[in-house]
Coordinates of C-alpha atoms in Angstrom, one line a residue:
Chain A
M93 CA -50.2 28.3 -56.1
S94 CA -50.3 30.8 -59.2
K95 CA -48.4 29.1 -61.8
L96 CA -50.7 26.1 -63.0
D97 CA -48.4 22.6 -62.9
F98 CA -49.4 20.3 -65.5
D99 CA -47.7 17.7 -64.6
V100 CA -49.7 17.1 -60.6
P101 CA -52.4 14.2 -61.9
A102 CA -55.9 15.0 -60.8
K103 CA -56.7 14.4 -57.3
G104 CA -59.1 11.7 -55.7
G105 CA -62.6 11.4 -58.0
F106 CA -63.7 10.2 -60.8
S107 CA -60.6 9.4 -63.8
F108 CA -62.2 9.7 -67.3
D109 CA -59.4 8.8 -69.0
L110 CA -60.7 5.4 -71.0
C111 CA -63.5 5.8 -71.8
K112 CA -63.5 6.5 -75.3
R113 CA -61.3 3.3 -75.2
N114 CA -64.2 1.9 -73.1
D115 CA -66.4 3.1 -76.6
M116 CA -64.7 2.1 -78.8
L117 CA -65.0 -0.9 -77.3
M118 CA -68.8 -1.3 -77.3
K119 CA -68.7 -0.5 -81.1
K120 CA -66.5 -3.4 -81.5
G121 CA -68.9 -5.8 -79.5
V122 CA -66.9 -6.6 -76.5
Q123 CA -69.8 -6.3 -73.1
P124 CA -68.5 -4.3 -70.3
P125 CA -67.9 -6.4 -67.2
S126 CA -71.4 -6.0 -65.3
Y127 CA -71.2 -4.6 -61.4
R128 CA -73.0 -6.3 -58.3
K129 CA -76.2 -3.8 -57.7
T130 CA -78.5 -4.2 -55.2
G131 CA -82.4 -4.3 -57.3
T132 CA -83.6 -4.5 -54.0
T133 CA -86.7 -3.1 -51.7
I134 CA -85.4 -0.2 -48.9
V135 CA -88.1 0.7 -46.2
G136 CA -88.0 2.8 -43.6
L137 CA -91.1 4.3 -41.3
I138 CA -91.2 7.1 -38.4
F139 CA -93.6 5.7 -35.0
Q140 CA -94.4 6.5 -31.7
D141 CA -91.2 5.8 -30.0
G142 CA -88.4 6.6 -32.9
V143 CA -87.8 5.1 -36.0
I144 CA -88.2 1.0 -38.4
L145 CA -85.9 0.1 -41.3
G146 CA -86.4 -2.8 -43.3
A147 CA -84.6 -3.7 -46.0
D148 CA -84.2 -7.6 -47.9
T149 CA -81.1 -9.4 -47.9
R150 CA -80.8 -10.6 -51.9
A151 CA -77.8 -9.1 -53.9
T152 CA -78.2 -9.5 -57.9
E153 CA -75.8 -9.6 -61.3
G154 CA -78.0 -9.0 -64.1
P155 CA -80.9 -12.3 -63.5
I156 CA -78.5 -14.0 -61.6
V157 CA -78.4 -13.9 -57.0
C158 CA -74.4 -12.9 -56.0
D159 CA -75.8 -12.8 -52.4
K160 CA -78.8 -14.3 -51.1
N161 CA -78.3 -13.6 -47.8
C162 CA -76.7 -10.0 -48.1
E163 CA -76.6 -7.4 -44.9
K164 CA -78.3 -4.2 -46.9
I165 CA -78.9 -1.8 -43.4
H166 CA -75.9 -0.3 -42.5
Y167 CA -74.7 1.1 -39.1
M168 CA -73.6 5.1 -39.5
A169 CA -73.2 5.5 -35.5
P170 CA -74.8 3.9 -32.1
N171 CA -78.4 6.3 -33.3
I172 CA -78.4 6.3 -36.9
Y173 CA -77.9 3.3 -39.5
C174 CA -78.4 3.7 -42.9
C175 CA -80.4 0.7 -46.0
G176 CA -78.4 1.7 -49.2
A177 CA -80.2 -0.1 -52.5
G178 CA -78.4 0.6 -55.7
T179 CA -74.1 -0.3 -56.9
A180 CA -73.3 -2.8 -53.2
A181 CA -70.0 -1.5 -53.8
D182 CA -71.0 2.3 -53.3
T183 CA -73.4 2.0 -50.6
E184 CA -71.0 -0.1 -48.4
A185 CA -68.4 2.7 -49.9
V186 CA -69.5 5.8 -49.3
T187 CA -72.0 4.5 -45.4
D188 CA -68.5 3.5 -44.2
M189 CA -66.5 6.2 -45.6
V190 CA -69.4 8.7 -43.7
S191 CA -69.1 6.6 -40.1
S192 CA -65.7 7.2 -39.9
Q193 CA -66.3 10.5 -40.6
L194 CA -68.9 11.0 -37.6
Q195 CA -66.4 8.5 -35.3
L196 CA -64.3 11.4 -35.7
H197 CA -66.8 13.7 -35.5
R198 CA -68.4 12.3 -32.0
Y199 CA -65.0 12.9 -30.7
H200 CA -64.1 16.2 -32.0
T201 CA -67.4 17.3 -30.4
G202 CA -68.3 15.2 -27.3
R203 CA -71.8 14.8 -28.6
E204 CA -74.2 12.3 -29.8
S205 CA -74.3 12.0 -33.5
R206 CA -77.5 13.8 -35.2
V207 CA -78.8 12.6 -38.2
I208 CA -78.9 16.1 -39.8
T209 CA -75.2 15.9 -39.9
A210 CA -75.2 12.1 -42.1
L211 CA -77.8 13.4 -43.9
T212 CA -75.7 16.2 -45.1
L213 CA -71.9 14.2 -45.8
L214 CA -73.7 11.9 -47.7
K215 CA -75.7 14.5 -49.5
S216 CA -72.2 17.0 -50.5
H217 CA -70.0 13.3 -52.0
L218 CA -72.9 12.2 -53.8
F219 CA -73.5 16.1 -55.5
N220 CA -69.7 15.6 -55.8
Y221 CA -70.0 13.2 -57.8
Q222 CA -73.1 14.6 -60.0
G223 CA -74.9 10.9 -59.4
Y224 CA -71.7 8.1 -60.4
V225 CA -71.8 7.3 -57.4
Q226 CA -75.2 5.6 -58.0
A227 CA -76.7 4.3 -54.0
A228 CA -79.3 5.7 -53.0
L229 CA -80.7 5.4 -49.6
V230 CA -82.7 5.4 -46.0
L231 CA -80.8 6.6 -43.7
G232 CA -83.1 7.0 -40.6
G233 CA -82.1 8.0 -36.8
V234 CA -82.9 9.2 -33.2
D235 CA -80.5 12.4 -31.7
V236 CA -81.0 14.6 -29.1
T237 CA -83.6 16.4 -31.6
G238 CA -85.7 13.8 -32.4
P239 CA -86.3 10.6 -35.0
H240 CA -85.6 11.8 -38.2
L241 CA -86.0 9.7 -41.0
H242 CA -84.3 10.7 -45.1
T243 CA -83.7 9.9 -48.7
I244 CA -81.2 10.5 -50.2
Y245 CA -81.2 10.3 -54.6
P246 CA -77.4 9.2 -56.8
H247 CA -77.5 13.2 -57.6
G248 CA -77.2 14.6 -53.6
S249 CA -80.9 15.3 -53.4
T250 CA -83.0 14.7 -50.2
D251 CA -86.7 14.1 -48.9
T252 CA -87.2 14.0 -45.1
L253 CA -90.7 11.9 -45.2
P254 CA -92.2 10.1 -42.3
F255 CA -92.4 7.3 -44.6
A256 CA -90.3 6.0 -47.8
T257 CA -89.2 3.1 -50.1
M258 CA -86.1 2.8 -52.4
G259 CA -84.9 0.1 -54.7
S260 CA -86.2 -1.4 -57.8
G261 CA -89.1 -3.0 -55.6
S262 CA -89.9 1.2 -53.9
L263 CA -93.6 1.3 -55.4
A264 CA -94.4 -2.1 -54.6
A265 CA -93.6 -1.7 -50.7
M266 CA -94.5 2.2 -51.6
A267 CA -98.8 0.7 -51.6
V268 CA -98.5 -1.2 -48.6
F269 CA -97.5 1.8 -46.7
E270 CA -99.9 4.3 -48.3
S271 CA -102.3 2.5 -47.4
K272 CA -101.6 1.3 -44.2
Y273 CA -99.4 3.7 -42.0
H274 CA -100.5 6.7 -40.4
E275 CA -98.9 8.8 -37.7
G276 CA -99.0 7.3 -34.0
L277 CA -97.4 3.6 -34.0
T278 CA -97.0 1.3 -31.4
R279 CA -93.4 -1.2 -32.0
D280 CA -95.1 -4.1 -32.6
E281 CA -98.1 -2.5 -35.5
G282 CA -94.4 -0.5 -37.2
I283 CA -92.4 -3.8 -37.3
K284 CA -95.0 -5.1 -38.8
L285 CA -96.0 -2.5 -41.7
V286 CA -92.7 -2.7 -42.8
T287 CA -92.1 -6.4 -42.1
E288 CA -95.5 -6.1 -44.8
A289 CA -93.5 -2.8 -47.2
I290 CA -90.6 -5.6 -47.5
C291 CA -92.8 -8.5 -48.8
S292 CA -94.0 -6.8 -51.0
G293 CA -90.6 -5.9 -52.2
I294 CA -90.1 -9.1 -51.6
F295 CA -92.8 -11.3 -53.6
N296 CA -94.2 -8.6 -56.4
D297 CA -90.6 -8.2 -57.3
L298 CA -87.3 -10.0 -59.3
G299 CA -85.0 -7.7 -58.5
S300 CA -85.9 -8.5 -54.3
G301 CA -85.4 -11.2 -52.4
S302 CA -85.0 -14.0 -49.7
N303 CA -85.5 -12.3 -46.1
V304 CA -86.7 -9.6 -43.8
D305 CA -84.0 -7.2 -41.8
V306 CA -85.4 -4.7 -39.5
C307 CA -83.7 -2.5 -37.7
V308 CA -85.9 -0.1 -34.6
I309 CA -84.2 3.4 -33.2
T310 CA -85.5 4.4 -30.0
K311 CA -84.4 7.3 -28.0
G312 CA -81.0 5.5 -26.5
H313 CA -82.3 2.1 -27.4
K314 CA -81.2 0.2 -30.9
E315 CA -82.3 -3.3 -32.1
Y316 CA -81.0 -4.8 -35.4
L317 CA -83.2 -7.5 -36.4
R318 CA -81.5 -9.5 -38.8
N319 CA -83.1 -12.2 -40.7
H320 CA -86.3 -11.3 -38.5
L321 CA -88.7 -13.4 -41.6
L322 CA -87.4 -15.6 -43.7
P323 CA -90.2 -16.7 -45.8
N324 CA -87.8 -18.0 -48.1
P325 CA -86.3 -21.5 -48.1
R326 CA -85.4 -23.9 -49.9
S327 CA -88.4 -25.0 -52.0
Y328 CA -87.2 -28.8 -52.7
V329 CA -84.6 -30.8 -51.1
S330 CA -84.2 -34.3 -52.5
A331 CA -84.4 -37.1 -50.0
K332 CA -81.9 -38.7 -51.4
G333 CA -78.9 -36.0 -52.4
F334 CA -75.9 -36.4 -55.5
S335 CA -73.3 -38.4 -55.5
F336 CA -70.9 -36.3 -58.3
S337 CA -68.6 -39.2 -59.1
K338 CA -66.5 -37.6 -62.7
K339 CA -64.0 -36.7 -61.0
T340 CA -60.9 -33.8 -63.0
E341 CA -58.5 -37.0 -64.5
V342 CA -54.9 -36.3 -63.2
L343 CA -53.5 -36.0 -66.6
L344 CA -49.3 -35.6 -64.1
T345 CA -48.2 -35.2 -61.1
K346 CA -45.1 -33.1 -60.7
V347 CA -43.5 -31.8 -57.1
T348 CA -41.2 -29.2 -56.5
P349 CA -40.1 -29.8 -53.0
L350 CA -38.8 -26.3 -51.6
K351 CA -36.0 -25.1 -51.2
E352 CA -34.8 -26.3 -47.3
K353 CA -34.6 -24.1 -45.0
V354 CA -32.3 -24.4 -41.8
E355 CA -32.4 -22.8 -38.9
I356 CA -29.5 -20.8 -37.2
I357 CA -29.8 -22.2 -33.4
Q358 CA -27.3 -19.7 -31.3
A359 CA -27.1 -19.8 -27.9
G360 CA -28.5 -16.9 -26.0
E361 CA -26.4 -14.1 -27.5
A362 CA -27.7 -11.0 -25.8
M363 CA -28.4 -7.7 -28.2
E364 CA -25.6 -5.0 -27.6
E365 CA -28.5 -2.0 -26.5
Chain B
M833 CA -73.7 9.0 -91.7
T834 CA -74.2 7.0 -88.4
K835 CA -77.5 3.7 -88.2
Q836 CA -81.0 5.0 -86.8
H837 CA -81.4 2.8 -84.0
A838 CA -84.9 1.4 -83.8
N839 CA -86.4 3.4 -80.7
W840 CA -88.9 0.1 -80.6
S841 CA -88.0 -3.3 -80.6
P842 CA -90.6 -6.4 -81.4
Y843 CA -89.5 -9.1 -78.8
D844 CA -90.0 -9.1 -74.8
N845 CA -87.9 -11.7 -73.0
N846 CA -91.4 -13.2 -70.6
G847 CA -88.7 -15.5 -69.2
G848 CA -88.8 -18.9 -67.7
T849 CA -86.8 -22.3 -67.5
C850 CA -88.5 -25.5 -68.8
V851 CA -86.3 -28.8 -68.8
A852 CA -87.3 -32.4 -70.7
I853 CA -85.2 -35.8 -69.4
A854 CA -86.3 -38.8 -71.8
G855 CA -86.2 -42.2 -70.5
A856 CA -85.9 -46.1 -71.3
D857 CA -89.5 -45.3 -71.2
Y858 CA -91.0 -41.7 -70.4
C859 CA -89.7 -38.7 -70.9
V860 CA -90.6 -35.9 -68.2
I861 CA -91.3 -32.6 -68.9
A862 CA -91.5 -29.5 -67.3
A863 CA -91.3 -26.0 -67.0
D864 CA -91.8 -23.0 -64.7
T865 CA -95.2 -20.8 -63.3
R866 CA -93.4 -17.5 -64.4
M867 CA -94.2 -15.3 -66.5
S868 CA -92.6 -11.9 -66.6
T869 CA -91.7 -8.1 -67.9
G870 CA -88.9 -7.0 -67.0
Y871 CA -88.6 -6.5 -63.1
N872 CA -92.6 -7.2 -63.4
I873 CA -94.4 -10.4 -62.8
L874 CA -96.9 -10.4 -65.0
T875 CA -98.6 -13.7 -63.5
R876 CA -98.0 -16.4 -61.0
D877 CA -99.6 -19.4 -62.4
Y878 CA -98.9 -20.0 -66.3
S879 CA -98.7 -23.6 -68.8
K880 CA -94.4 -23.1 -71.3
I881 CA -96.0 -26.7 -71.9
C882 CA -98.2 -27.2 -74.9
K883 CA -99.6 -31.0 -76.2
L884 CA -98.7 -31.0 -79.5
A885 CA -99.3 -34.7 -80.7
D886 CA -100.2 -37.3 -77.9
K887 CA -97.0 -38.4 -77.9
C888 CA -95.7 -35.6 -78.1
L889 CA -95.2 -32.1 -75.6
M890 CA -93.2 -29.1 -75.8
A891 CA -91.7 -26.8 -73.3
S892 CA -91.0 -22.8 -75.1
S893 CA -89.4 -20.5 -73.4
G894 CA -88.5 -16.8 -74.2
F895 CA -91.4 -15.0 -76.0
Q896 CA -94.7 -16.1 -75.4
A897 CA -96.6 -14.2 -77.7
D898 CA -94.6 -16.4 -80.2
V899 CA -94.3 -19.2 -78.4
R900 CA -98.9 -19.6 -78.3
A901 CA -98.5 -17.7 -82.3
L902 CA -96.5 -21.1 -83.0
Q903 CA -98.7 -23.9 -81.1
K904 CA -101.2 -22.4 -82.9
Q905 CA -99.3 -22.9 -86.0
L906 CA -98.0 -26.4 -85.4
S907 CA -101.3 -27.5 -83.9
A908 CA -103.1 -26.5 -86.9
R909 CA -100.2 -29.0 -89.3
H910 CA -101.1 -31.3 -87.0
L911 CA -105.1 -30.6 -87.7
I912 CA -104.1 -31.2 -91.3
Y913 CA -101.7 -34.3 -90.5
Q914 CA -104.2 -36.4 -89.1
H915 CA -106.9 -35.6 -91.5
Q916 CA -104.4 -36.5 -94.6
H917 CA -102.7 -39.1 -92.5
N918 CA -105.4 -41.2 -90.3
K919 CA -103.5 -40.9 -87.3
Q920 CA -100.6 -39.0 -85.2
M921 CA -97.6 -37.2 -86.1
S922 CA -94.1 -39.2 -83.9
C923 CA -92.3 -37.0 -82.1
P924 CA -89.0 -37.6 -84.5
A925 CA -91.2 -36.1 -87.0
M926 CA -92.7 -33.6 -85.4
A927 CA -89.5 -32.6 -84.7
Q928 CA -88.8 -32.1 -87.0
L929 CA -91.9 -29.8 -89.1
L930 CA -91.4 -27.2 -85.1
S931 CA -87.7 -27.0 -87.4
N932 CA -89.5 -26.3 -90.4
T933 CA -91.5 -23.4 -88.5
L934 CA -89.5 -22.0 -87.2
Y935 CA -86.9 -21.4 -90.2
Y936 CA -89.8 -20.8 -92.3
K937 CA -89.4 -17.2 -90.3
R938 CA -85.1 -17.5 -90.6
F939 CA -85.7 -13.8 -90.9
F940 CA -87.7 -12.4 -88.5
P941 CA -87.2 -15.1 -86.2
Y942 CA -90.5 -16.7 -83.8
Y943 CA -88.9 -15.4 -80.4
A944 CA -89.1 -18.8 -79.3
F945 CA -85.9 -21.1 -77.2
N946 CA -87.9 -24.5 -77.7
V947 CA -87.4 -28.1 -75.4
L948 CA -89.5 -30.6 -77.4
G949 CA -90.0 -34.4 -75.6
G950 CA -92.2 -37.3 -75.3
L951 CA -91.6 -40.7 -76.8
D952 CA -90.7 -41.8 -80.3
T953 CA -91.8 -44.9 -82.1
E954 CA -90.1 -47.2 -80.2
G955 CA -92.1 -46.0 -77.1
K956 CA -88.7 -45.0 -76.2
G957 CA -88.5 -41.2 -74.3
C958 CA -87.2 -38.4 -77.1
V959 CA -85.9 -35.2 -75.8
Y960 CA -85.3 -32.2 -78.8
T961 CA -83.7 -29.5 -77.8
Y962 CA -84.1 -25.6 -80.3
D963 CA -82.5 -22.7 -81.2
A964 CA -84.4 -19.6 -81.7
V965 CA -84.3 -20.7 -85.9
G966 CA -85.1 -24.6 -85.8
S967 CA -81.6 -25.5 -85.4
Y968 CA -82.3 -29.5 -83.6
E969 CA -80.4 -32.3 -81.8
R970 CA -82.6 -35.4 -80.1
V971 CA -80.7 -35.2 -77.0
G972 CA -81.2 -37.5 -73.7
Y973 CA -82.0 -34.4 -71.0
S974 CA -82.1 -30.1 -72.3
A975 CA -83.0 -27.1 -70.3
Q976 CA -84.3 -24.0 -72.4
G977 CA -85.0 -19.9 -70.3
S978 CA -83.4 -18.4 -68.7
G979 CA -82.2 -20.9 -65.6
A980 CA -80.7 -22.7 -68.6
T981 CA -76.7 -21.7 -67.1
L982 CA -77.5 -23.2 -63.5
I983 CA -79.7 -26.6 -64.9
T984 CA -77.3 -27.5 -67.8
P985 CA -74.2 -28.4 -66.0
F986 CA -76.0 -29.9 -62.7
L987 CA -77.5 -32.1 -65.1
D988 CA -74.4 -33.2 -67.5
N989 CA -72.7 -34.0 -64.5
Q990 CA -75.7 -36.0 -63.1
L991 CA -76.9 -37.8 -66.8
K992 CA -74.0 -36.9 -69.0
S993 CA -75.2 -37.6 -73.0
P994 CA -73.5 -39.8 -75.1
S995 CA -72.9 -37.2 -78.8
P996 CA -74.7 -38.0 -80.6
L997 CA -71.3 -38.7 -83.8
L998 CA -70.1 -41.7 -81.7
L999 CA -70.0 -44.9 -83.7
P1000 CA -71.5 -47.3 -82.9
A1001 CA -74.6 -45.2 -82.3
K1002 CA -75.3 -45.0 -78.6
D1003 CA -78.5 -44.3 -77.4
A1004 CA -79.7 -40.8 -76.2
V1005 CA -81.7 -42.0 -72.6
T1006 CA -81.1 -41.3 -69.6
P1007 CA -80.7 -44.9 -67.0
L1008 CA -82.4 -43.2 -64.3
T1009 CA -86.0 -44.4 -62.9
E1010 CA -88.9 -42.4 -63.9
D1011 CA -89.2 -42.1 -60.1
E1012 CA -85.8 -40.2 -60.0
A1013 CA -86.0 -38.5 -63.2
V1014 CA -88.9 -36.2 -62.2
D1015 CA -86.7 -36.6 -58.0
L1016 CA -84.0 -34.7 -60.7
V1017 CA -86.3 -31.8 -62.0
K1018 CA -88.0 -31.1 -58.8
V1019 CA -84.1 -30.4 -57.3
V1020 CA -82.9 -28.9 -60.5
F1021 CA -86.0 -26.2 -60.5
A1022 CA -85.3 -25.7 -56.8
S1023 CA -81.8 -24.4 -57.2
A1024 CA -82.5 -22.7 -60.3
T1025 CA -84.8 -20.9 -58.2
E1026 CA -82.3 -19.7 -55.6
R1027 CA -80.3 -18.1 -57.8
D1028 CA -82.2 -17.4 -61.2
I1029 CA -84.6 -14.3 -60.8
Y1030 CA -86.3 -14.7 -63.7
T1031 CA -88.1 -19.1 -62.3
V1032 CA -89.6 -19.7 -59.5
S1033 CA -89.9 -23.1 -58.2
S1034 CA -93.3 -24.2 -58.5
C1035 CA -92.8 -25.4 -62.0
V1036 CA -95.7 -28.5 -63.9
Y1037 CA -94.2 -31.6 -64.8
R1038 CA -95.7 -33.7 -67.5
V1039 CA -94.7 -37.6 -68.3
L1040 CA -95.8 -39.3 -70.7

């Protein structure tokens, strides 16, 4: 253990070997490939019986919408859900990983998962990667100690709040929350407020759009309201439809039959033990 | 010593999309009504279409401050033309004027992506499409702006304009009726809105 073997490859994590090459390519004018970010509005709030999470459903690749109805509220445990903003691959990977870890932990301890367990697992993972895993999360759930709501930033810092927003539409949503939030909201008031905040993000932020997803978590019970509100139907549908008469021209047709497979059926030979 | 890069840019992109389609005796020009900067919306209700002459409309996307300046410049030149020649400028003449005005600022361009539409001297629809420094071409239809890459392939499929290099010269106008062209424009904007964050489905269109 004391002798360092330099031939051992780096364990896990990111390999920064190609950074120099990428810099050289950028100088030559080659564009790096874009990745899918969820320019997003995600929110959470605590109401009298538990936690409500909300999210929009648009995923963007630069200025283009690549998914009009994606799911941003991820399952962590039966009593814990997590909304994710930032790079879509990162939020998916990190929430799936922690969800599996929580399940193993549940089997190990025989108890319901606690929100702070998920919080600690997520923040230590993100801190380990020094912000390179670009996932900004809103984690909410109800466990034996009560309802909890946390925000987690890509570098690994966390906040514990009664109401929270993240993503590019966070300012628009927070404006609604700051005006209308008060303690002791009922379930319907809470859902209405969350929907309003997400709609504010959808209509005022260009990175958010499409539909509203809501998730209500209370003690012992959860409700995942997928597409709770659809405020963006297709604005105009042509009555007569379109015909696409231009087909690709067939220049040459060549059929290559694959080798014939010959099956030999032998009359019942018993297999040797 | 590495070249110093500017810490400020004189340009900004206010987004938006413009489309124009030319027909046998009409021309449809449409532009969406959103003006944005970055991820924010500046206004939901902004018309990017400007009437330069009786039979000539221009729709421009890009940096709206430059677009406004360009519109002012062209309107002023048009007024002078009217005083000197006692008539309105025709669409082909305005097209050439726009090209020259844009090239004049070749080394500090107007950040404007223009589409000029109107009726030519014979009363047929005409559409001219431009780049930022004044290169232009008469075509049967055109789209410019953030949603152009989404709209142009669809229009190519439905309207395919013949190349202006063909001999004998083929008509650049589409065989669609005016109503069909307007319907097409509405659908095209609705589709671009689904996938482009800078385009919104509410659009203004004018038919000449």
